[in-house]
Short mmCIF file of C-alpha atoms in Angstrom, two decimals:
data_model
loop_
_atom_site.label_atom_id
_atom_site.label_comp_id
_atom_site.label_asym_id
_atom_site.label_seq_id
_atom_site.Cartn_x
_atom_site.Cartn_y
_atom_site.Cartn_z
CA UNK A 193 -168.26 -46.62 60.78
CA UNK A 194 -169.61 -45.58 57.39
CA UNK A 195 -169.70 -48.43 54.87
CA UNK A 196 -169.15 -47.48 51.20
CA UNK A 197 -172.30 -47.87 49.13
CA UNK A 198 -170.68 -50.43 46.84
CA UNK A 199 -169.79 -52.83 49.68
CA UNK A 200 -172.21 -55.63 50.65
CA UNK A 201 -174.58 -54.61 53.43
CA UNK A 202 -176.88 -57.60 53.61
CA UNK A 203 -179.56 -55.79 51.60
CA UNK A 204 -181.53 -56.78 48.51
CA UNK A 205 -179.56 -54.23 46.48
CA UNK A 206 -176.19 -55.91 47.19
CA UNK A 207 -176.24 -58.01 44.03
CA UNK A 208 -176.57 -55.11 41.59
CA UNK A 209 -174.32 -52.76 43.58
CA UNK A 210 -171.45 -55.15 42.86
CA UNK A 211 -171.94 -54.31 39.16
CA UNK A 212 -171.82 -50.54 39.63
CA UNK A 213 -168.77 -48.54 38.63
CA UNK A 214 -167.95 -44.93 37.79
CA UNK A 215 -168.91 -45.48 34.15
CA UNK A 216 -172.45 -46.68 34.77
CA UNK A 217 -173.57 -45.43 38.19
CA UNK A 218 -175.18 -42.25 36.86
CA UNK A 219 -177.23 -44.08 34.23
CA UNK A 220 -178.33 -46.73 36.72
CA UNK A 221 -179.32 -44.09 39.28
CA UNK A 222 -181.41 -42.26 36.71
CA UNK A 223 -183.13 -45.54 35.76
CA UNK A 224 -183.90 -46.20 39.44
CA UNK A 225 -185.22 -42.63 39.84
CA UNK A 226 -187.70 -43.35 37.04
CA UNK A 227 -188.65 -46.76 38.50
CA UNK A 228 -189.24 -45.31 41.96
CA UNK A 229 -191.47 -42.58 40.53
CA UNK A 230 -193.48 -45.07 38.45
CA UNK A 231 -193.85 -47.57 41.31
CA UNK A 232 -194.98 -44.82 43.70
CA UNK A 233 -197.59 -43.62 41.18
CA UNK A 234 -198.91 -47.17 40.80
CA UNK A 235 -199.15 -47.60 44.55
CA UNK A 236 -200.94 -44.26 44.89
CA UNK A 237 -203.35 -45.24 42.13
CA UNK A 238 -204.25 -48.38 44.06
CA UNK A 239 -205.13 -46.42 47.22
CA UNK A 240 -208.85 -46.81 46.48
CA UNK A 241 -208.43 -50.57 46.91
CA UNK A 242 -207.61 -50.14 50.62
CA UNK A 243 -211.33 -50.36 51.37
CA UNK A 244 -212.91 -52.28 48.54
CA UNK A 245 -216.69 -51.77 48.54
CA UNK A 246 -219.12 -54.53 47.63
CA UNK A 247 -220.18 -54.33 43.98
CA UNK A 248 -223.85 -54.75 45.00
CA UNK A 249 -226.03 -54.95 48.10
CA UNK A 250 -226.58 -58.70 47.96
CA UNK A 251 -225.08 -61.18 50.46
CA UNK A 252 -222.68 -62.72 47.93
CA UNK A 253 -221.14 -59.34 47.07
CA UNK A 254 -220.72 -58.53 50.75
CA UNK A 255 -219.10 -61.90 51.40
CA UNK A 256 -216.79 -61.37 48.42
CA UNK A 257 -215.37 -58.25 50.05
CA UNK A 258 -214.56 -60.27 53.17
CA UNK A 259 -212.77 -62.86 51.04
CA UNK A 260 -210.95 -60.58 48.59
CA UNK A 261 -210.01 -57.56 50.72
CA UNK A 262 -207.23 -59.43 52.58
CA UNK A 263 -205.83 -60.58 49.21
CA UNK A 264 -205.86 -57.01 47.90
CA UNK A 265 -204.16 -55.86 51.12
CA UNK A 266 -201.39 -58.44 50.65
CA UNK A 267 -200.86 -57.33 47.05
CA UNK A 268 -200.63 -53.68 48.08
CA UNK A 269 -198.23 -54.58 50.93
CA UNK A 270 -196.03 -56.53 48.50
CA UNK A 271 -195.98 -53.56 46.13
CA UNK A 272 -195.22 -51.19 48.99
CA UNK A 273 -192.31 -53.40 50.06
CA UNK A 274 -191.06 -53.38 46.46
CA UNK A 275 -191.21 -49.56 46.39
CA UNK A 276 -189.22 -49.46 49.63
CA UNK A 277 -186.55 -51.75 48.13
CA UNK A 278 -186.33 -49.52 45.05
CA UNK A 279 -185.95 -46.44 47.23
CA UNK A 280 -183.24 -48.13 49.32
CA UNK A 281 -181.38 -49.13 46.14
CA UNK A 282 -181.75 -45.66 44.63
CA UNK A 283 -180.41 -44.12 47.85
CA UNK A 284 -177.39 -46.41 47.74
CA UNK A 285 -176.81 -45.38 44.14
CA UNK A 286 -176.99 -41.71 45.14
CA UNK A 287 -174.42 -42.38 47.84
CA UNK A 288 -172.19 -44.18 45.31
CA UNK A 289 -172.49 -41.20 42.94
CA UNK A 290 -171.34 -38.96 45.78
CA UNK A 291 -168.51 -41.34 46.72
CA UNK A 292 -167.30 -41.34 43.12
CA UNK A 293 -167.33 -37.54 43.22
CA UNK A 294 -169.69 -37.23 40.24
CA UNK A 295 -172.11 -34.37 39.63
CA UNK A 296 -175.48 -33.95 37.92
CA UNK A 297 -173.74 -32.18 34.99
CA UNK A 298 -171.84 -35.39 34.38
CA UNK A 299 -175.13 -37.26 34.67
CA UNK A 300 -176.55 -35.27 31.75
CA UNK A 301 -173.34 -35.65 29.77
CA UNK A 302 -173.29 -39.42 30.38
CA UNK A 303 -176.52 -39.77 28.43
CA UNK A 304 -175.14 -37.91 25.44
CA UNK A 305 -172.09 -40.13 25.39
CA UNK A 306 -169.74 -37.15 25.55
CA UNK A 307 -168.71 -37.15 29.18
CA UNK A 308 -165.20 -38.54 28.78
CA UNK A 309 -165.31 -39.52 32.48
CA UNK A 310 -162.31 -41.31 33.83
CA UNK A 311 -162.26 -42.75 37.29
CA UNK A 312 -159.73 -41.04 39.55
CA UNK A 313 -160.76 -42.56 42.85
CA UNK A 314 -163.55 -41.85 45.33
CA UNK A 315 -164.33 -38.29 46.40
CA UNK A 316 -162.53 -36.75 43.48
CA UNK A 317 -163.33 -33.07 43.02
CA UNK A 318 -164.05 -32.28 39.40
#
């Protein structure tokens, strides 16, 4: 059984999906596309922190790595989980766009304010 994207699914994105409708889904999806890209870039930029080197060859610096590396790993894991939640939400938005029968042309028009979209039910062919 395929559950519509807008229906609760026990996921983090349930709360905002309840606020999505045909008039705003394209704008929200585009916003999430941008957030996913930015979050992925930030995570990629932090890749060097996966193996933090000591800042010097003294015992204190070496001990600091042992203390701080697990904290850095937790931060990166938290950010990775956040990216996964954004991707899941963006994918639900893409599914909702499809269910509403909208197209990318309407996405572009929705930003210019000239789309004149009117909801005519799910899976409407335009």
